[in-house]
Short mmCIF file of C-alpha atoms in Angstrom, two decimals:
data_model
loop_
_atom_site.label_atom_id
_atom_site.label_comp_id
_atom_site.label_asym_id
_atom_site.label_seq_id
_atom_site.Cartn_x
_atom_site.Cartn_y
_atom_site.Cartn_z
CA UNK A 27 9.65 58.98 26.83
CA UNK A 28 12.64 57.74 24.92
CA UNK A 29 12.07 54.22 23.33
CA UNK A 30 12.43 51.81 20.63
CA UNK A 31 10.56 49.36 18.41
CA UNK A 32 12.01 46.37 17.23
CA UNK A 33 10.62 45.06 14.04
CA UNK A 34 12.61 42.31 12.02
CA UNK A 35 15.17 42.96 13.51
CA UNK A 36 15.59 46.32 13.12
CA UNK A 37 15.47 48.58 16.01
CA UNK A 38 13.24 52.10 15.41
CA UNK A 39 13.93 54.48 18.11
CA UNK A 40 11.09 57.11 18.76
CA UNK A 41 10.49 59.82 20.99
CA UNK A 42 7.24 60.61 22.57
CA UNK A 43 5.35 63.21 24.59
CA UNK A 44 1.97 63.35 26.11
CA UNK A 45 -0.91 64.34 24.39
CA UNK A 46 0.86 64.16 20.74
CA UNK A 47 1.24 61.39 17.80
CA UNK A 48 3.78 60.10 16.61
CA UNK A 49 4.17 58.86 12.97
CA UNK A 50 6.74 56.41 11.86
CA UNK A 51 7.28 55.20 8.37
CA UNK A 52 9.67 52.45 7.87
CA UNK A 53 11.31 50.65 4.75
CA UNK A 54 14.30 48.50 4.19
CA UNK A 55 16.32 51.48 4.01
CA UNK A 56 15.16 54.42 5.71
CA UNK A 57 12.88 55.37 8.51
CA UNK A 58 10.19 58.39 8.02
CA UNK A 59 8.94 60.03 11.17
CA UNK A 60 5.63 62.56 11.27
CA UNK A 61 4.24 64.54 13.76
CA UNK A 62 4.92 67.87 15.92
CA UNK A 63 7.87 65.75 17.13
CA UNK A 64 9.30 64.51 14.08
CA UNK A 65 12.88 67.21 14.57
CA UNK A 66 13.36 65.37 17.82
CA UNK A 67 13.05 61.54 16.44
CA UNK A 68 15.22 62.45 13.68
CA UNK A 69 17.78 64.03 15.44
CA UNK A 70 17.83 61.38 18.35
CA UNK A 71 17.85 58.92 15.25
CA UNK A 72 20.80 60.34 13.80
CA UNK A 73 22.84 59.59 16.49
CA UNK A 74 24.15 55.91 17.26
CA UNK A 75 25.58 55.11 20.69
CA UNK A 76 28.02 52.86 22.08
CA UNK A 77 26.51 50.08 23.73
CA UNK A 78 28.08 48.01 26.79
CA UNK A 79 29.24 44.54 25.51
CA UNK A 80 26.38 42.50 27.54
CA UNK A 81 27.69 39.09 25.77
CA UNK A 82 30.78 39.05 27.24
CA UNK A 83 29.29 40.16 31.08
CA UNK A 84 29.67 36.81 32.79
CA UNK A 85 33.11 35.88 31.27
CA UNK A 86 34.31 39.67 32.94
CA UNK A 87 32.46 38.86 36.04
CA UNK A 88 34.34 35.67 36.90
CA UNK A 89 37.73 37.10 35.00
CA UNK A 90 37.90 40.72 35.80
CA UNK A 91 38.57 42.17 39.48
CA UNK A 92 35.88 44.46 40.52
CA UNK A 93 38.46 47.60 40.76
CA UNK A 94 39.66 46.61 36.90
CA UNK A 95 36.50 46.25 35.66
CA UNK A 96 35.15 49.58 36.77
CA UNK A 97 38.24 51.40 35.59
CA UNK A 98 38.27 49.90 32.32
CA UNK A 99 34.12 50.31 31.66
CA UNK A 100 34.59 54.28 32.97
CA UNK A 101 37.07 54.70 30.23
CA UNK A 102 34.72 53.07 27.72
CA UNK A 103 31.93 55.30 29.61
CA UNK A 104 33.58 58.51 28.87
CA UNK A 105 35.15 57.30 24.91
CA UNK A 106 31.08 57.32 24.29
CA UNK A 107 30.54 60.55 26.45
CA UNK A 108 33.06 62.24 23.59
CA UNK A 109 31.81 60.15 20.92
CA UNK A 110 28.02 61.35 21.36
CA UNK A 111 29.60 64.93 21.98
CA UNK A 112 31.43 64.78 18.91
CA UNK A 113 28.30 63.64 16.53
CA UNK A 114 26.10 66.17 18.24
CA UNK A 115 28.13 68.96 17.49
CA UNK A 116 28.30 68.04 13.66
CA UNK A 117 24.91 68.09 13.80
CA UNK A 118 23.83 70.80 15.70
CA UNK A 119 21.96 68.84 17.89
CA UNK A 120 19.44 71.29 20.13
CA UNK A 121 20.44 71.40 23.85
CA UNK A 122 17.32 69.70 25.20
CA UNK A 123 18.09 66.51 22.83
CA UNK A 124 21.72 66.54 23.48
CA UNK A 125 20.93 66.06 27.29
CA UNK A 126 18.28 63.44 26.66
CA UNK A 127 21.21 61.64 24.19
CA UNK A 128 24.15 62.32 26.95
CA UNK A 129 21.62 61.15 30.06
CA UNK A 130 20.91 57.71 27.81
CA UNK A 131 24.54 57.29 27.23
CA UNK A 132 25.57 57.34 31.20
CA UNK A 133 22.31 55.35 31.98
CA UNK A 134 23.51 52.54 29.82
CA UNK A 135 27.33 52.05 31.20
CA UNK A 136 25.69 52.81 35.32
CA UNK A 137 23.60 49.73 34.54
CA UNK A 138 26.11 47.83 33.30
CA UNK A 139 28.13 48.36 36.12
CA UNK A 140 25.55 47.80 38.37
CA UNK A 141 25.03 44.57 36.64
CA UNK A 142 28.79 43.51 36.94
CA UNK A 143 27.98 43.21 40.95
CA UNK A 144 24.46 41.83 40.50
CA UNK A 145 24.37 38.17 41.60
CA UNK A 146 27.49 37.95 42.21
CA UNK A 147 26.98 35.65 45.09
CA UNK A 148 24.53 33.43 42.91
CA UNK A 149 27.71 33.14 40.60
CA UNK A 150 29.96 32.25 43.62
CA UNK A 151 28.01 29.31 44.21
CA UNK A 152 28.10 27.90 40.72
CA UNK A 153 31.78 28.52 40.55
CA UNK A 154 33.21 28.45 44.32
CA UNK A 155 36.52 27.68 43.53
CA UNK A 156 37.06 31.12 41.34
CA UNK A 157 38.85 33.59 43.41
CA UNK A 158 37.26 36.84 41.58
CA UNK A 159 34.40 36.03 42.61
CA UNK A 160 35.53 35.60 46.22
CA UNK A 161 36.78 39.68 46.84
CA UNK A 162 34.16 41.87 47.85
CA UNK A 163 32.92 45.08 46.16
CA UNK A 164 35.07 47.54 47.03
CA UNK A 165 33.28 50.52 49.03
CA UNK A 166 34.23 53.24 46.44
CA UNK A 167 32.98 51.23 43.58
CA UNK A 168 29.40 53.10 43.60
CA UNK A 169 31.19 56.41 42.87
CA UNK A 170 30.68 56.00 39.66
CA UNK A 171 26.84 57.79 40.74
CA UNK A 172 28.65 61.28 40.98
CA UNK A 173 29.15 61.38 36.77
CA UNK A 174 25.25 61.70 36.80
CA UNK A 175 22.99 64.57 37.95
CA UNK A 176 20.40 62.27 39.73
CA UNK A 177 17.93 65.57 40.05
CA UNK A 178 17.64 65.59 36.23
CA UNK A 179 13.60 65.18 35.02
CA UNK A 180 15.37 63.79 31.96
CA UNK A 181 16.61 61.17 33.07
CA UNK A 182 13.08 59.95 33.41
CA UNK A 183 12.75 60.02 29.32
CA UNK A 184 15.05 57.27 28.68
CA UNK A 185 13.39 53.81 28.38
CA UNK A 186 16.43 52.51 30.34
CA UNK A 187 15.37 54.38 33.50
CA UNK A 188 13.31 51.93 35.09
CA UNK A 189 16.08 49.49 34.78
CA UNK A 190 18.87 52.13 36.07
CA UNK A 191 16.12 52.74 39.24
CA UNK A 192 15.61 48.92 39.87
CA UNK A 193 19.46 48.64 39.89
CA UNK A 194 19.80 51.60 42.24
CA UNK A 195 17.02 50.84 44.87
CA UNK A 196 18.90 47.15 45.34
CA UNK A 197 22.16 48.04 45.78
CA UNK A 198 24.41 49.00 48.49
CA UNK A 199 23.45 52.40 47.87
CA UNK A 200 19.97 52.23 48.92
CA UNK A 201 20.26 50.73 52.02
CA UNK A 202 16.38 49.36 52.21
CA UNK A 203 16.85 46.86 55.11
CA UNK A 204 16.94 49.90 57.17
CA UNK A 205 12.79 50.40 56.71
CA UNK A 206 12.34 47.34 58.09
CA UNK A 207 14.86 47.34 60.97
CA UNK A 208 12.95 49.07 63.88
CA UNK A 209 8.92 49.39 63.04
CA UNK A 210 8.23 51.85 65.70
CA UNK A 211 10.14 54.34 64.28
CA UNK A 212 10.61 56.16 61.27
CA UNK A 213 12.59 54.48 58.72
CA UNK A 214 12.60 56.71 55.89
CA UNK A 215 14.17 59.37 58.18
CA UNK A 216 16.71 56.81 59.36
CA UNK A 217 17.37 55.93 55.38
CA UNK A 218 18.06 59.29 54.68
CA UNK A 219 20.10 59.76 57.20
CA UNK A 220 22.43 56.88 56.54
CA UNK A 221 22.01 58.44 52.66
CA UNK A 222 23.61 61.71 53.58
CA UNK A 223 26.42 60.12 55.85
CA UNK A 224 28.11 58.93 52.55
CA UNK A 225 25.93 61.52 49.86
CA UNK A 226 26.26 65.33 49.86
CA UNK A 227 22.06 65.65 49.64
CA UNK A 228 19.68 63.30 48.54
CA UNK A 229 17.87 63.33 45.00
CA UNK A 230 15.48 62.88 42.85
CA UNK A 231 16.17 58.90 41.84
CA UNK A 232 16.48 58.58 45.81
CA UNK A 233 13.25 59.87 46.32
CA UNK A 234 11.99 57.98 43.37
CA UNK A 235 13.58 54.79 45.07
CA UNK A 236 11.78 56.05 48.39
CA UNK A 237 8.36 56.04 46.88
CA UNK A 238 8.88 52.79 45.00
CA UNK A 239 9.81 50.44 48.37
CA UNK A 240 6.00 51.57 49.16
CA UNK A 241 5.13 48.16 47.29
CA UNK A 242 7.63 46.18 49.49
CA UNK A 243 6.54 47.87 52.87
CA UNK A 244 2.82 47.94 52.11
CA UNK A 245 3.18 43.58 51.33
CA UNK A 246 5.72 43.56 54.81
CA UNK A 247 3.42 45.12 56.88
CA UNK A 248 0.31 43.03 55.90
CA UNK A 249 2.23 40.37 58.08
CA UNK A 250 3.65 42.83 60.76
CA UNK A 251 -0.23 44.61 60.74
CA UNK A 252 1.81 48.41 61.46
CA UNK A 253 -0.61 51.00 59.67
CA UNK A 254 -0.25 51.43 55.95
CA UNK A 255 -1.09 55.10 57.03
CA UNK A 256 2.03 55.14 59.30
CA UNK A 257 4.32 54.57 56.14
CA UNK A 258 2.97 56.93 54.01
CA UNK A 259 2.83 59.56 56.98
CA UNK A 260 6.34 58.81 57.77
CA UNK A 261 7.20 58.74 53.59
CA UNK A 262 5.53 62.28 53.66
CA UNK A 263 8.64 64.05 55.80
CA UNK A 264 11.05 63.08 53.58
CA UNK A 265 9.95 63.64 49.98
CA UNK A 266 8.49 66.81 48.37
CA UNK A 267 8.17 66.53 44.87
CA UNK A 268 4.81 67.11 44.57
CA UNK A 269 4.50 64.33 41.61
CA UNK A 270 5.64 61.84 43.82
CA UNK A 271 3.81 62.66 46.39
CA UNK A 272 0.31 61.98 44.40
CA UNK A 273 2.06 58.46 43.25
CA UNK A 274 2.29 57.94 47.11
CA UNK A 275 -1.35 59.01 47.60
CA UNK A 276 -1.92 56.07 44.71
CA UNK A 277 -0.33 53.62 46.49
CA UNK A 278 -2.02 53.91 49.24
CA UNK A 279 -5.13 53.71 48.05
CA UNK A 280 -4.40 50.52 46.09
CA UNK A 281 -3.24 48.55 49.20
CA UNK A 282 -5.88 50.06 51.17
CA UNK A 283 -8.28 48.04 48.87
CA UNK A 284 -5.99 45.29 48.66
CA UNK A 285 -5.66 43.40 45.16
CA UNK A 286 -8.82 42.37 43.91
CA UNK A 287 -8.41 39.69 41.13
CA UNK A 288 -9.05 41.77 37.26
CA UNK A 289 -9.36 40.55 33.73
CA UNK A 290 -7.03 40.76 31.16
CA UNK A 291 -7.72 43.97 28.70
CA UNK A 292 -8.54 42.78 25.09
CA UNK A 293 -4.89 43.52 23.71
CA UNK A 294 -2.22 42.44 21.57
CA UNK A 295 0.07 41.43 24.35
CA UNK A 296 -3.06 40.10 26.77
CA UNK A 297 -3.63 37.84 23.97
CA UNK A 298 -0.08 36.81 23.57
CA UNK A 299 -0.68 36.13 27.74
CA UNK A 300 -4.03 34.45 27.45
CA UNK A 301 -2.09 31.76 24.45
CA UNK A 302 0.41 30.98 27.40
CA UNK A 303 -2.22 30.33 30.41
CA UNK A 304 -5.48 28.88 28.40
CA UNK A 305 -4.24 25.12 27.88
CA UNK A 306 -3.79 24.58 31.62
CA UNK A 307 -6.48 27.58 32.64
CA UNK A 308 -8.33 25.75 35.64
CA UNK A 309 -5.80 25.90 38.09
CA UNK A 310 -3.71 28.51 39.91
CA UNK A 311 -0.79 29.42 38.13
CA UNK A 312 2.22 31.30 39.48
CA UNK A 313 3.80 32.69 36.18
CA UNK A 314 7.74 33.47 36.63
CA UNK A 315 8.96 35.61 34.31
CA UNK A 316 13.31 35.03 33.74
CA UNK A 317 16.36 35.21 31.62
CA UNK A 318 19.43 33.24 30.88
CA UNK A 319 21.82 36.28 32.84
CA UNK A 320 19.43 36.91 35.68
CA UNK A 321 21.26 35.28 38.60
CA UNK A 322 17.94 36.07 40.96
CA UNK A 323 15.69 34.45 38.46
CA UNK A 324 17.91 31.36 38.32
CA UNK A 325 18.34 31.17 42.09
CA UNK A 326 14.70 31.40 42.42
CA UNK A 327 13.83 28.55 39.62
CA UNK A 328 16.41 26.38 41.72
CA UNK A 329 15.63 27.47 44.84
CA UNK A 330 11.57 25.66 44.20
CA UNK A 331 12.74 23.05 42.62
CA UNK A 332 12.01 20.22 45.60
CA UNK A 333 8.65 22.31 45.86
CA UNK A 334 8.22 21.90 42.07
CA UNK A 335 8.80 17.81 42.57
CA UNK A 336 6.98 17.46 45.79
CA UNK A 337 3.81 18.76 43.68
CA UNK A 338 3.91 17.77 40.23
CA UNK A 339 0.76 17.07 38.41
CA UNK A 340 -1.13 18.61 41.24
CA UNK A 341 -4.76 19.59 40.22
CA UNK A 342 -5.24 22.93 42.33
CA UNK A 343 -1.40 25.08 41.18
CA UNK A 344 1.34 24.87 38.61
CA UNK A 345 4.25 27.08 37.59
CA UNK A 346 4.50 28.59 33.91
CA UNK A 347 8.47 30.42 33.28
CA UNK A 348 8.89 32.72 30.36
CA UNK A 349 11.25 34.13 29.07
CA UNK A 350 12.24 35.48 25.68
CA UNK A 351 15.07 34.45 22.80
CA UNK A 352 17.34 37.36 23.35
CA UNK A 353 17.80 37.02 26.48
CA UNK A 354 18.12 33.55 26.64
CA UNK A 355 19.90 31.50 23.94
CA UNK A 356 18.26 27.95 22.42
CA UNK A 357 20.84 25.70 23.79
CA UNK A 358 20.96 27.00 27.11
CA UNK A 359 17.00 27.28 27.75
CA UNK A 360 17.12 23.64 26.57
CA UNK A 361 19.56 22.27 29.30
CA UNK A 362 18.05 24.46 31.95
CA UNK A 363 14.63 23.35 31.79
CA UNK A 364 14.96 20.16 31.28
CA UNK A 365 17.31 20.28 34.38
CA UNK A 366 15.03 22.21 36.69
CA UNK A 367 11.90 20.06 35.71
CA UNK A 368 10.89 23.35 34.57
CA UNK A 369 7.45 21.78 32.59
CA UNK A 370 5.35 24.83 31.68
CA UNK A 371 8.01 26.73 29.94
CA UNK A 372 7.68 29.02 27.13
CA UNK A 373 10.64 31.02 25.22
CA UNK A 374 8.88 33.92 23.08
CA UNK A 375 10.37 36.67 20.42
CA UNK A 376 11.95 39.24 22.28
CA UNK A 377 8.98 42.06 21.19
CA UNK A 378 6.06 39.32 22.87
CA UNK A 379 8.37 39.85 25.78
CA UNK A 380 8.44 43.21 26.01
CA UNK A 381 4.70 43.42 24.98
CA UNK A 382 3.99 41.16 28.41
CA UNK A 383 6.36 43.68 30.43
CA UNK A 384 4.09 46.40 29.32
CA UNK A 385 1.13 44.76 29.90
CA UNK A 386 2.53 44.13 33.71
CA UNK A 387 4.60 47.76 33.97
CA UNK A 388 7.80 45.60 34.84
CA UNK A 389 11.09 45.79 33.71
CA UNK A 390 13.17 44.37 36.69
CA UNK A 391 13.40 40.45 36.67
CA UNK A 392 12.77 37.72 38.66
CA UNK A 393 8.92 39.06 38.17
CA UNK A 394 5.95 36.71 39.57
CA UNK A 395 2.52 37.07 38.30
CA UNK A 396 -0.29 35.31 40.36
CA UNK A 397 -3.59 33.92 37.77
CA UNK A 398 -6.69 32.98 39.18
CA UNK A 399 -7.94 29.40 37.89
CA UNK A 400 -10.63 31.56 36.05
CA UNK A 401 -7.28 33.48 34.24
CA UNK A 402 -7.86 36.72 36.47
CA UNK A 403 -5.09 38.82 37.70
CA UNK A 404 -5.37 38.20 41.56
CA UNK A 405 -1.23 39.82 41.17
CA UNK A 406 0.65 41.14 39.09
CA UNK A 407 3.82 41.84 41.47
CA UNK A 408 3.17 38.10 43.18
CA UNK A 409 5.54 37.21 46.15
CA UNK A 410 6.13 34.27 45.35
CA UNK A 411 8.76 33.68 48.44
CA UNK A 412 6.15 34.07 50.13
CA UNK A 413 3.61 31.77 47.85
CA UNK A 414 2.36 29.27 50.91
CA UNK A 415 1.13 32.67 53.16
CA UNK A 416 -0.02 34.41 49.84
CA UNK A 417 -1.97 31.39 49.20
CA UNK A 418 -3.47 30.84 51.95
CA UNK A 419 -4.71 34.88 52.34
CA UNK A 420 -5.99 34.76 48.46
CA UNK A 421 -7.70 31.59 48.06
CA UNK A 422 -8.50 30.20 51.88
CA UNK A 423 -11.16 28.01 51.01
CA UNK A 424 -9.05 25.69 48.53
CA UNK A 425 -5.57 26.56 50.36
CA UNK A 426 -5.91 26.10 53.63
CA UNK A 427 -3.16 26.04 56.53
CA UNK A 428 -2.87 21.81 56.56
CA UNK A 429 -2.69 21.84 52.99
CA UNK A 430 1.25 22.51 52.55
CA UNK A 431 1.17 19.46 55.36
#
């Protein structure tokens, strides 16, 4: 994997494998790596890429019309393609690298334009009189997929993968509504079929997407009681990596046993998790983790709001929200909480932040994480639309069906 450490202030990339170590030593000037992979980090070092202008995203999304904005972020896409290009050839860069350095570059501007659509209909609502926001996504805009080979293993190095699959597997691309359409037949074939009407073959981040909505269908069908066998059976026609065909295998096996409550590890970032939860440990907490440009997070927060009010200062469940201070500036997280009644809130350094995303394996946000009143892990991928039916199939004893009465 392809990462990055950010220590005051200064971001260290590194580059790891498997099985090895990885030295870094840092100063105010210069950064020293060791280890069998110490060419690699120094050449991916080296080499500073362009990086989308993520201040600016929600002035362009209520300014700029989808067709303009594309256009104008593909020729900022491909300036960076021949700027990376350009630097690697000065210095020599070894073909393996330069893919991992070209893959990171297209990874970055795909989720930025994936971004540019995401929530758009959360920002409608906040600002229905602004006629960008009123035309619809044009069909075509997606295309920008075909400037990425979406069978390349190397994409899978970048950091910025998870967040380029999250993007993928809700958009219009993946159509997922279709697995839950008609339960008597098989939805992954009729996913890949709808796939291939507008693709040329499917790929390896589509199959990766494929293996992923497990999660989803296992937590659908819990209320629909189809066999969690029956997915993975059906799953099983339509993927053959043989990788992600153990991951299925894991999947399974996890929901088979359901999700029994666990306790922290004794970490860094469980303690930075334990400091949030211990002063009001006792009671069930739903822990909602959000930023400032996440339209779904915000939606969400508002969206429980009356539920928030109708059970303040209850003794049995409480909300905590976190979120961190780059993603979310001072002022703003000020307003907002105070506005959404929003109690339990906590606004960490941006490496606590990614510490708790670790300790979770997130990276996609609105994330929900459910804590037992002991401060077990009953789950860490709660959903919490769902939190009245969760509650009541967790804890049935202290939530019964007349309590929400």
């Amino acid at each position: 994997m392809s990462s990055s450490i950010l220590f005051n202030d200064q971001r260290v990339k590194f580059y790891a494998e498997p099985g090895t170590t990885i030295g870094i030593i840092l100063d105010d000037k210069t950064t020293e790596y060791l280890g069998v992979n110490k060419a690699i980090n120094q050449q991916l070092a080296a080499i500073e890429l362009p990086r989308p202008d993520y201040e600016n995203l929600n002035k362009y999304r209520e300014t700029q019309k989808p067709d303009d904005f594309k256009q104008v972020q593909l020729q900022k896409w491909e300036s960076a393609r021949k700027k990376a290009d350009s630097a690697m050839k000065v210095k020599q860069t070894p073909e393996r690298v330069r893919k991992m350095i070209a893959n990171q570059v297209d990874l970055t501007y795909a989720i930025y334009l994936f971004d540019y659509k995401m929530s758009r209909s959360y920002y409608q609502k906040q600002a229905p009189d602004n006629e960008i926001l009123k035309l619809p996504i044009p069909e075509n805009y997606f295309d920008f997929l075909s400037k990425i080979d979406l069978d390349d293993q190397l994409l899978l190095v970048s950091n910025d993968f998870s967040t380029f699959v999250n993007r993928f597997e809700f958009s219009p691309v993946f159509e997922r509504k279709i697995l839950f359409e008609n339960q008597k037949t098989n939805g992954f074939l009729k996913l890949d079929s709808a796939y291939l009407s507008k693709n040329k073959k499917t790929n390896l981040v589509y199959d990766i997407a494929k293996v992923r909505s497990l999660t989803s269908d296992f937590k659908f069908y819990e209320y629909k009681k189809r066999s969690f066998a029956q997915e993975t059976t059906d799953l099983l026609k339509t993927v053959q990596e043989p990788f992600l065909l153990l991951e299925m295998d894991r999947m399974y096996d996890k929901y088979k046993l359901g999700n029994v409550a666990y306790d922290l590890p004794n970490t860094t970032a469980a303690a930075v998790f334990k400091k949030i939860i211990n002063p009001i440990k006792g009671k069930v907490l739903i822990v909602d983790f959000w930023a400032e440009w996440c339209g779904p997070c915000r939606a969400g927060i508002e969206s429980s709001l009356e539920l928030r009010k109708k059970y303040k200062d209850n003794p049995d469940f409480d909300f905590v929200f976190v979120t961190d201070s780059e993603s979310t500036g001072a002022e703003f997280y000020n307003d907002y909480t105070k506005k959404n009644l929003m109690s339990n809130t906590h606004r960490i350094t941006a490496d606590e932040y990614l510490a708790l995303r670790e300790l979770f394996k997130f990276n996609g946000i609105p994330r929900y994480v459910l804590v037992t009143a002991e401060g077990k892990i009953q789950d860490d991928n709660f959903a919490s639309h769902n939190m009245k039916s969760e509650f009541q199939k967790y804890f049935p004893g202290k939530f019964p069906v007349d309590y929400w009465k």
